[in-house]
Tab-separated table of C-alpha atoms and ligand atoms in Angstrom:
chain	number	residue	atom	x	y	z
A	1	MET	CA	0.000	0.000	0.000
A	2	ARG	CA	1.473	3.381	-1.040
A	3	GLU	CA	1.519	6.461	1.116
A	4	HIS	CA	-1.537	8.634	0.498
A	5	THR	CA	-0.818	11.737	-1.569
A	6	THR	CA	-3.100	14.379	-2.972
A	7	SER	CA	-0.567	15.630	-5.506
A	8	SER	CA	-1.299	15.132	-9.183
A	9	GLU	CA	2.343	15.715	-10.012
A	10	ILE	CA	3.129	12.137	-10.917
A	11	SER	CA	5.810	11.731	-13.526
A	12	GLY	CA	6.512	8.523	-15.374
A	13	LEU	CA	3.082	6.983	-14.910
A	14	TYR	CA	3.455	5.535	-18.398
A	15	LYS	CA	6.579	3.641	-17.376
A	16	LEU	CA	4.714	1.675	-14.698
A	17	SER	CA	2.724	-1.510	-15.097
A	18	VAL	CA	-1.068	-1.189	-15.070
A	19	HIS	CA	-0.995	-2.811	-11.632
A	20	GLU	CA	1.410	-0.186	-10.283
A	21	ARG	CA	-0.708	2.602	-11.755
A	22	LEU	CA	-3.766	1.180	-10.101
A	23	GLU	CA	-1.896	1.213	-6.792
A	24	ILE	CA	-1.177	4.908	-7.202
A	25	VAL	CA	-4.759	5.677	-8.156
A	26	GLU	CA	-5.966	3.615	-5.194
A	27	SER	CA	-3.787	5.609	-2.834
A	28	CYS	CA	-4.524	9.042	-4.335
A	29	GLY	CA	-8.254	8.384	-4.600
A	30	GLN	CA	-8.354	6.498	-1.264
A	31	LEU	CA	-10.243	3.729	-2.982
A	32	THR	CA	-11.622	0.711	-1.162
A	33	ASN	CA	-10.695	-2.815	-2.230
A	34	GLU	CA	-14.102	-3.204	-3.784
A	35	GLU	CA	-13.679	-0.013	-5.799
A	36	LEU	CA	-10.285	-1.206	-6.929
A	37	GLU	CA	-11.799	-4.487	-8.101
A	38	THR	CA	-14.487	-2.606	-10.008
A	39	LEU	CA	-11.925	-0.325	-11.623
A	40	SER	CA	-9.599	-3.124	-12.620
A	41	ALA	CA	-12.554	-4.856	-14.252
A	42	THR	CA	-12.194	-8.021	-12.230
A	43	LYS	CA	-15.923	-7.460	-11.757
A	44	PRO	CA	-16.941	-6.155	-15.195
A	45	LEU	CA	-20.409	-5.119	-16.224
A	46	THR	CA	-22.242	-8.278	-17.214
A	47	VAL	CA	-24.423	-8.504	-20.303
A	48	GLU	CA	-27.380	-9.050	-17.966
A	49	GLU	CA	-26.627	-5.848	-16.045
A	50	ALA	CA	-26.135	-3.994	-19.326
A	51	SER	CA	-29.485	-5.165	-20.590
A	52	GLN	CA	-31.124	-3.500	-17.584
A	53	MET	CA	-29.629	-0.217	-18.791
A	54	LEU	CA	-31.029	-0.122	-22.316
A	55	GLU	CA	-32.842	-2.037	-25.002
A	56	ASN	CA	-31.597	-4.764	-27.384
A	57	VAL	CA	-28.290	-5.288	-25.560
A	58	ALA	CA	-26.200	-7.922	-27.324
A	59	GLY	CA	-22.758	-7.376	-25.779
A	60	ILE	CA	-20.361	-5.052	-23.998
A	61	PHE	CA	-18.042	-2.529	-25.655
A	62	PRO	CA	-15.076	-1.846	-23.364
A	63	LEU	CA	-12.940	1.313	-23.546
A	64	PRO	CA	-9.717	2.177	-21.727
A	65	LEU	CA	-9.836	4.362	-18.631
A	66	SER	CA	-6.654	6.421	-18.204
A	67	ILE	CA	-5.500	9.005	-15.699
A	68	ALA	CA	-4.233	12.428	-16.702
A	69	THR	CA	-1.666	13.834	-14.302
A	70	HIS	CA	-0.302	17.241	-13.277
A	71	PHE	CA	-3.629	19.068	-13.208
A	72	ARG	CA	-3.966	21.873	-10.699
A	73	VAL	CA	-7.291	23.701	-10.896
A	74	ASN	CA	-8.044	26.656	-8.627
A	75	GLY	CA	-5.046	25.756	-6.514
A	76	ARG	CA	-6.029	22.123	-5.987
A	77	ASP	CA	-4.359	19.110	-7.534
A	78	ARG	CA	-6.559	16.671	-9.433
A	79	LEU	CA	-5.933	13.328	-11.040
A	80	VAL	CA	-8.255	13.252	-14.031
A	81	PRO	CA	-9.851	9.997	-15.229
A	82	MET	CA	-10.404	9.985	-18.990
A	83	VAL	CA	-12.168	7.366	-21.105
A	84	THR	CA	-11.160	7.460	-24.755
A	85	GLU	CA	-9.832	5.213	-27.483
A	86	GLU	CA	-7.639	7.917	-29.053
A	87	LYS	CA	-3.901	7.823	-28.377
A	88	SER	CA	-2.133	10.986	-27.260
A	89	ILE	CA	-5.164	12.616	-25.654
A	90	VAL	CA	-4.209	11.711	-22.099
A	91	ALA	CA	-0.497	12.336	-22.692
A	92	GLY	CA	-1.224	15.684	-24.333
A	93	ALA	CA	-3.508	16.875	-21.546
A	94	SER	CA	-1.012	15.776	-18.887
A	95	TYR	CA	1.863	17.512	-20.626
A	96	ALA	CA	-0.095	20.744	-21.034
A	97	ALA	CA	-1.056	20.582	-17.344
A	98	LYS	CA	2.567	19.960	-16.402
A	99	LEU	CA	3.716	23.039	-18.325
A	100	ALA	CA	0.875	25.150	-16.885
A	101	ARG	CA	1.750	24.186	-13.287
A	102	SER	CA	4.836	26.327	-13.221
A	103	ALA	CA	2.616	29.395	-13.634
A	104	GLY	CA	0.081	28.184	-11.050
A	105	GLY	CA	-2.062	25.795	-13.083
A	106	PHE	CA	-5.606	26.543	-14.179
A	107	THR	CA	-8.134	28.955	-12.775
A	108	ALA	CA	-11.760	28.210	-13.528
A	109	SER	CA	-15.253	29.380	-12.669
A	110	CYS	CA	-18.799	28.434	-13.543
A	111	THR	CA	-22.193	30.051	-13.531
A	112	GLU	CA	-25.052	28.444	-11.598
A	113	PRO	CA	-26.401	25.242	-13.223
A	114	ARG	CA	-29.357	26.487	-15.251
A	115	MET	CA	-31.143	24.475	-17.943
A	116	VAL	CA	-34.025	25.563	-20.123
A	117	GLY	CA	-37.109	23.456	-20.790
A	118	GLN	CA	-39.543	24.244	-23.586
A	119	VAL	CA	-43.254	23.758	-24.059
A	120	GLN	CA	-44.640	24.247	-27.569
A	121	ILE	CA	-48.305	25.251	-27.627
A	122	MET	CA	-50.295	24.951	-30.847
A	123	ASN	CA	-53.680	26.251	-31.889
A	124	CYS	CA	-54.019	29.076	-29.372
A	125	PRO	CA	-57.202	30.978	-30.305
A	126	SER	CA	-55.233	34.201	-29.733
A	127	PRO	CA	-51.466	33.597	-29.505
A	128	ASP	CA	-50.632	37.163	-28.439
A	129	GLU	CA	-53.245	37.124	-25.674
A	130	ALA	CA	-52.040	33.640	-24.655
A	131	GLU	CA	-48.494	34.998	-24.372
A	132	ARG	CA	-49.675	37.810	-22.065
A	133	ARG	CA	-51.591	35.325	-19.896
A	134	VAL	CA	-48.613	32.986	-19.562
A	135	VAL	CA	-46.395	35.896	-18.491
A	136	ARG	CA	-49.049	36.988	-15.943
A	137	GLU	CA	-49.267	33.442	-14.552
A	138	ALA	CA	-45.487	32.888	-14.506
A	139	GLN	CA	-45.257	32.442	-10.739
A	140	GLY	CA	-48.055	29.878	-10.688
A	141	ILE	CA	-46.464	27.954	-13.567
A	142	LEU	CA	-43.121	27.805	-11.762
A	143	GLU	CA	-44.847	26.656	-8.567
A	144	LYS	CA	-46.609	23.886	-10.475
A	145	ALA	CA	-43.289	22.807	-12.010
A	146	ASN	CA	-41.697	22.681	-8.577
A	147	ALA	CA	-44.629	20.700	-7.182
A	148	LEU	CA	-43.093	17.793	-9.103
A	149	GLY	CA	-40.733	17.504	-6.128
A	150	GLY	CA	-37.855	15.045	-6.182
A	151	SER	CA	-34.262	15.507	-5.161
A	152	ILE	CA	-33.515	18.563	-7.319
A	153	VAL	CA	-36.392	20.530	-5.796
A	154	GLY	CA	-35.544	19.081	-2.365
A	155	LEU	CA	-32.036	20.505	-2.672
A	156	GLY	CA	-33.326	23.970	-3.504
A	157	GLY	CA	-33.434	23.670	-7.293
A	158	GLY	CA	-36.422	23.912	-9.615
A	159	GLY	CA	-38.105	26.463	-11.883
A	160	ARG	CA	-36.595	29.936	-11.601
A	161	SER	CA	-37.945	32.068	-14.444
A	162	LEU	CA	-40.017	31.945	-17.567
A	163	GLU	CA	-40.030	33.550	-20.991
A	164	CYS	CA	-42.596	33.302	-23.699
A	165	LYS	CA	-42.622	34.034	-27.427
A	166	VAL	CA	-44.889	33.553	-30.417
A	167	LEU	CA	-43.270	31.929	-33.445
A	168	ARG	CA	-44.987	32.705	-36.748
A	169	THR	CA	-44.174	29.731	-38.929
A	170	ASP	CA	-45.300	28.095	-42.190
A	171	ARG	CA	-47.493	25.852	-40.025
A	172	GLY	CA	-49.121	28.742	-38.250
A	173	SER	CA	-48.404	30.580	-35.018
A	174	MET	CA	-47.142	28.643	-32.051
A	175	LEU	CA	-46.507	29.792	-28.525
A	176	ILE	CA	-43.204	28.724	-27.002
A	177	VAL	CA	-42.754	28.807	-23.243
A	178	ASP	CA	-39.099	28.639	-22.155
A	179	ILE	CA	-38.718	27.785	-18.468
A	180	THR	CA	-35.334	28.132	-16.801
A	181	PHE	CA	-34.558	25.600	-14.058
A	182	ASP	CA	-31.852	25.385	-11.457
A	183	THR	CA	-30.763	21.750	-11.666
A	184	ARG	CA	-28.393	21.786	-8.664
A	185	ASP	CA	-25.869	18.925	-8.932
A	186	ALA	CA	-27.725	17.164	-11.748
A	187	MET	CA	-27.378	17.660	-15.474
A	188	GLY	CA	-31.139	17.839	-15.206
A	189	ALA	CA	-32.403	16.805	-18.650
A	190	ARG	CA	-34.927	14.303	-17.318
A	191	PHE	CA	-36.090	16.523	-14.484
A	192	VAL	CA	-36.575	19.494	-16.814
A	193	THR	CA	-38.480	17.436	-19.370
A	194	ARG	CA	-40.694	15.942	-16.660
A	195	ALA	CA	-41.343	19.387	-15.186
A	196	CYS	CA	-42.322	20.696	-18.642
A	197	GLU	CA	-44.685	17.753	-19.062
A	198	SER	CA	-46.181	18.410	-15.651
A	199	VAL	CA	-47.022	22.074	-16.374
A	200	ALA	CA	-48.382	21.404	-19.869
A	201	PRO	CA	-52.032	20.864	-18.804
A	202	PHE	CA	-51.994	24.163	-16.854
A	203	LEU	CA	-50.483	25.946	-19.878
A	204	GLU	CA	-53.247	24.480	-22.069
A	205	GLU	CA	-55.821	25.769	-19.588
A	206	ILE	CA	-54.347	29.291	-19.585
A	207	THR	CA	-53.817	29.552	-23.332
A	208	GLY	CA	-56.687	27.503	-24.738
A	209	GLY	CA	-54.115	25.808	-26.968
A	210	ARG	CA	-52.674	22.285	-27.217
A	211	ALA	CA	-49.265	21.508	-25.730
A	212	LEU	CA	-47.201	19.488	-28.198
A	213	ALA	CA	-43.430	19.174	-27.607
A	214	LYS	CA	-42.351	19.387	-23.962
A	215	ILE	CA	-38.633	18.912	-23.709
A	216	VAL	CA	-35.317	20.134	-22.288
A	217	SER	CA	-33.227	22.341	-24.580
A	218	ASN	CA	-29.637	21.305	-25.169
A	219	PHE	CA	-28.669	24.875	-25.948
A	220	ALA	CA	-27.182	25.052	-22.459
A	221	VAL	CA	-25.982	28.635	-22.683
A	222	LYS	CA	-27.121	29.413	-19.148
A	223	ARG	CA	-24.455	27.210	-17.581
A	224	ILE	CA	-21.144	28.499	-18.782
A	225	CYS	CA	-17.720	27.586	-17.529
A	226	LYS	CA	-14.510	29.543	-18.021
A	227	ALA	CA	-10.956	28.366	-17.490
A	228	GLY	CA	-7.613	30.003	-18.061
A	229	ALA	CA	-3.927	29.201	-17.754
A	230	VAL	CA	-0.579	30.740	-18.496
A	231	TRP	CA	2.189	28.895	-20.295
A	232	ARG	CA	5.524	30.544	-19.665
A	233	LYS	CA	7.447	31.928	-22.602
A	234	ASP	CA	10.745	30.617	-21.244
A	235	LEU	CA	9.359	27.065	-21.260
A	236	LEU	CA	7.821	27.346	-24.714
A	237	GLY	CA	10.218	29.620	-26.558
A	238	ASP	CA	9.230	32.767	-28.480
A	239	GLY	CA	8.726	30.819	-31.702
A	240	THR	CA	6.191	28.473	-30.131
A	241	VAL	CA	4.245	31.298	-28.491
A	242	ALA	CA	4.028	33.138	-31.811
A	243	GLY	CA	3.208	29.930	-33.682
A	244	ILE	CA	0.344	29.057	-31.302
A	245	LEU	CA	-1.076	32.559	-31.732
A	246	ASP	CA	-0.841	32.106	-35.509
A	247	VAL	CA	-2.538	28.687	-35.510
A	248	CYS	CA	-5.261	30.085	-33.262
A	249	GLU	CA	-5.726	33.022	-35.632
A	250	PHE	CA	-6.139	30.473	-38.446
A	251	ALA	CA	-9.056	28.965	-36.484
A	252	ILE	CA	-10.584	32.391	-35.828
A	253	HIS	CA	-10.691	33.141	-39.552
A	254	ASP	CA	-11.352	29.734	-41.091
A	255	LYS	CA	-14.292	27.419	-40.402
A	256	PHE	CA	-12.511	24.285	-41.624
A	257	ARG	CA	-9.738	24.797	-39.092
A	258	CYS	CA	-12.052	26.117	-36.394
A	259	VAL	CA	-14.216	22.998	-36.258
A	260	THR	CA	-11.070	20.868	-35.866
A	261	HIS	CA	-9.705	23.236	-33.210
A	262	ASN	CA	-12.932	22.779	-31.235
A	263	LYS	CA	-12.981	19.043	-31.887
A	264	GLY	CA	-9.598	18.803	-30.164
A	265	ILE	CA	-11.023	20.605	-27.115
A	266	MET	CA	-13.934	18.172	-27.031
A	267	ASN	CA	-11.522	15.204	-27.184
A	268	GLY	CA	-10.524	16.083	-23.636
A	269	ILE	CA	-13.900	17.151	-22.325
A	270	ASP	CA	-15.742	14.132	-23.730
A	271	ALA	CA	-13.198	11.753	-22.237
A	272	VAL	CA	-13.865	13.159	-18.741
A	273	ALA	CA	-17.597	13.230	-19.478
A	274	VAL	CA	-17.617	9.518	-20.297
A	275	ALA	CA	-15.463	8.666	-17.269
A	276	THR	CA	-17.835	10.525	-14.947
A	277	GLY	CA	-21.033	9.098	-16.462
A	278	ASN	CA	-22.076	12.262	-18.258
A	279	ASP	CA	-23.937	12.681	-21.532
A	280	PHE	CA	-21.175	13.721	-23.926
A	281	ARG	CA	-23.664	14.158	-26.797
A	282	ALA	CA	-25.432	16.881	-24.814
A	283	ILE	CA	-22.111	18.554	-24.067
A	284	GLU	CA	-21.102	18.368	-27.739
A	285	ALA	CA	-24.427	19.794	-28.905
A	286	ALA	CA	-24.198	22.692	-26.461
A	287	ALA	CA	-20.543	23.404	-27.200
A	288	HIS	CA	-20.849	23.638	-30.976
A	289	ALA	CA	-24.070	25.640	-30.806
A	290	PHE	CA	-22.372	28.002	-28.345
A	291	ALA	CA	-19.444	28.322	-30.754
A	292	CYS	CA	-21.775	29.874	-33.316
A	293	ARG	CA	-24.141	31.687	-30.951
A	294	GLU	CA	-23.458	34.997	-32.655
A	295	GLY	CA	-23.990	33.641	-36.162
A	296	ARG	CA	-20.324	32.879	-36.812
A	297	TYR	CA	-18.564	29.694	-35.725
A	298	VAL	CA	-15.644	30.698	-33.453
A	299	PRO	CA	-12.966	28.890	-31.408
A	300	LEU	CA	-14.019	27.922	-27.886
A	301	ALA	CA	-10.472	28.533	-26.675
A	302	LYS	CA	-8.355	31.555	-27.527
A	303	TYR	CA	-4.823	32.673	-26.781
A	304	PHE	CA	-3.112	35.986	-26.037
A	305	GLN	CA	0.342	37.121	-25.080
A	306	ASP	CA	0.539	38.775	-21.675
A	307	ASP	CA	2.742	41.754	-20.816
A	308	ASP	CA	5.631	39.435	-19.973
A	309	GLY	CA	5.383	37.640	-23.293
A	310	ASN	CA	3.855	34.496	-21.776
A	311	LEU	CA	1.034	32.691	-23.527
A	312	ARG	CA	-2.376	32.959	-21.868
A	313	GLY	CA	-5.122	30.576	-22.939
A	314	GLU	CA	-8.794	30.991	-22.117
A	315	ILE	CA	-11.777	28.791	-22.740
A	316	GLU	CA	-15.472	29.556	-22.382
A	317	ILE	CA	-17.887	26.687	-22.855
A	318	PRO	CA	-21.307	25.470	-21.732
A	319	LEU	CA	-20.937	22.347	-19.598
A	320	PRO	CA	-24.274	20.668	-18.880
A	321	VAL	CA	-22.963	17.975	-16.543
A	322	GLY	CA	-24.033	16.312	-13.330
A	323	ILE	CA	-22.682	14.348	-10.401
A	324	VAL	CA	-26.059	12.818	-9.505
A	325	GLY	CA	-28.758	11.077	-11.507
A	326	GLY	CA	-28.733	9.247	-14.843
A	327	SER	CA	-25.565	7.392	-15.784
A	328	THR	CA	-23.571	9.149	-13.074
A	329	THR	CA	-24.729	6.309	-10.828
A	330	ASN	CA	-22.573	3.879	-12.833
A	331	PRO	CA	-20.117	2.324	-10.322
A	332	VAL	CA	-17.041	3.202	-12.375
A	333	ALA	CA	-18.290	6.769	-12.863
A	334	ARG	CA	-18.653	7.035	-9.071
A	335	ILE	CA	-15.065	5.869	-8.607
A	336	CYS	CA	-13.860	8.337	-11.245
A	337	ARG	CA	-15.537	11.185	-9.382
A	338	LYS	CA	-13.879	9.961	-6.203
A	339	ILE	CA	-10.467	9.983	-7.929
A	340	LEU	CA	-11.215	13.493	-9.172
A	341	GLY	CA	-12.312	14.470	-5.675
A	342	VAL	CA	-15.343	16.428	-6.854
A	343	ASN	CA	-18.252	17.143	-4.535
A	344	SER	CA	-20.225	19.530	-6.691
A	345	VAL	CA	-21.208	19.889	-10.293
A	346	THR	CA	-19.372	23.211	-10.422
A	347	GLU	CA	-16.090	21.599	-9.433
A	348	LEU	CA	-16.537	18.931	-12.090
A	349	ALA	CA	-17.351	21.459	-14.816
A	350	GLU	CA	-14.371	23.622	-13.844
A	351	ILE	CA	-11.999	20.668	-14.157
A	352	MET	CA	-13.553	19.697	-17.494
A	353	ALA	CA	-13.064	23.206	-18.874
A	354	ALA	CA	-9.421	23.093	-17.745
A	355	VAL	CA	-8.962	19.727	-19.463
A	356	GLY	CA	-10.483	21.097	-22.685
A	357	LEU	CA	-8.078	24.023	-22.641
A	358	ALA	CA	-5.119	21.770	-21.834
A	359	GLN	CA	-6.032	19.458	-24.688
A	360	ASN	CA	-6.244	22.341	-27.120
A	361	PHE	CA	-2.935	23.824	-25.978
A	362	ALA	CA	-1.219	20.437	-26.344
A	363	ILE	CA	-2.383	20.112	-29.939
A	364	LEU	CA	-1.497	23.683	-30.904
A	365	ARG	CA	1.939	23.264	-29.419
A	366	ALA	CA	2.398	20.002	-31.281
A	367	LEU	CA	1.239	21.519	-34.568
A	368	VAL	CA	3.719	24.372	-34.158
A	369	GLN	CA	6.603	22.149	-33.153
A	370	GLU	CA	7.189	18.725	-34.638
A	371	GLY	CA	3.655	17.951	-35.794
A	372	LEU	CA	1.201	15.591	-34.154
A	373	GLU	CA	2.879	12.334	-35.069
A	374	GLY	CA	6.271	13.307	-33.747
A	375	SER	CA	5.169	15.339	-30.772
A	376	TYR	CA	4.386	12.767	-28.138
A	377	ARG	CA	7.538	10.781	-28.788
A	378	ARG	CA	9.306	13.666	-27.117
A	379	LEU	CA	7.109	13.711	-24.061
A	380	SER	CA	8.881	12.424	-21.026
A	381	GLY	CA	7.312	11.472	-17.782
A	382	VAL	CA	3.731	12.184	-18.686
A	383	GLY	CA	2.191	9.508	-20.845
A	384	VAL	CA	2.323	7.410	-23.990
A	385	ARG	CA	5.436	7.702	-26.055
A	386	THR	CA	4.170	7.592	-29.616
A	387	SER	CA	1.143	8.764	-31.494
A	388	GLN	CA	-0.238	6.311	-33.996
A	389	LYS	CA	-3.305	8.216	-34.973
A	390	THR	CA	-3.778	8.329	-38.724
B	1	MEV	C1	-7.774	14.924	-33.424
B	1	MEV	O1	-8.696	14.065	-32.766
B	1	MEV	C2	-7.958	16.347	-32.944
B	1	MEV	C3	-7.041	17.365	-33.599
B	1	MEV	O2	-7.217	17.345	-35.003
B	1	MEV	C4	-7.397	18.720	-33.020
B	1	MEV	C5	-6.704	19.890	-33.680
B	1	MEV	O3	-6.178	19.775	-34.815
B	1	MEV	O4	-6.709	20.977	-33.050
B	1	MEV	C6	-5.612	16.995	-33.388
């Protein structure tokens, strides 16, 4: 049994056997023997268990779970579990985090966890009058939504505000009621959809119309996370700083590059999302929609040179994630959250934003230096040695 450490500064993890790595993770995450067994897949998910999770199950599709090292976010070290099949992602993130540490690591912050649910109301006899009535009854509608109860409401979450608009479409006017919910530590998609369903009859009563779609919106622009880090000029070299700014500028001005730039960010974020039992499709949908929220698709992470010539990277991204509910109850996801040491959805989202930025930095640096294929061969003490991605 190793001595317990909370430092994420672990060099040479790649040189160890899987068993030795597990020992380190066990000690850092203070895992129980049972958790260790679960993690090392001596007790894998059975086909029978899987078939309780969804329909038509005919097998299991395993993916590697790796640990990114060297992350320090808001002054606290974190070992970051990542589930992905793509080589170099974990090594790249770890290396970027290692370089960022010497300037203090990542700072990150998040807004409150707000998700929007929508109710579409058709055939209102007078859509404009219906809109006015819904606005007048807003408080009552929110109270009815919160009467649904459950853990989110119990923990102080629930409906917070309401907006209403009339869409004039080729299929006639329709009233859209957008309700904003505080989802506390949950991603909240199911809760929000259920709450929208529960208020639909009342909305029909008020408007005289017929409620059709009642569903969460994945345009999660009301839960935004920001992260930043500085990479020192003396560690990178002037040429690399300038090159990263140039490659970033390429993404700012060119959609073909920009989508790839953002895809690299999502490589890191999705890997943590999968490890922690989160819906990476929802995160992807929100991220790319956010990237073109002003009508032009832009990079989610940008870089500047500070007054000392160091490179500063910043990311801003919606992160609709949870630490309770849905697939977060998966036993491995629970262990991954324990390794991460997160106790709130905000903490998780902040780490994910930092990982996205780290991932992006690692790729930009590699593109500027020896190219992707050659880059990770040079990495020492942080991860895999070669990149075989084609
Ligand atoms: C590959 O999965 C992702 C990258 O193409 C991202 C990028 O080019 O920024 C390497």
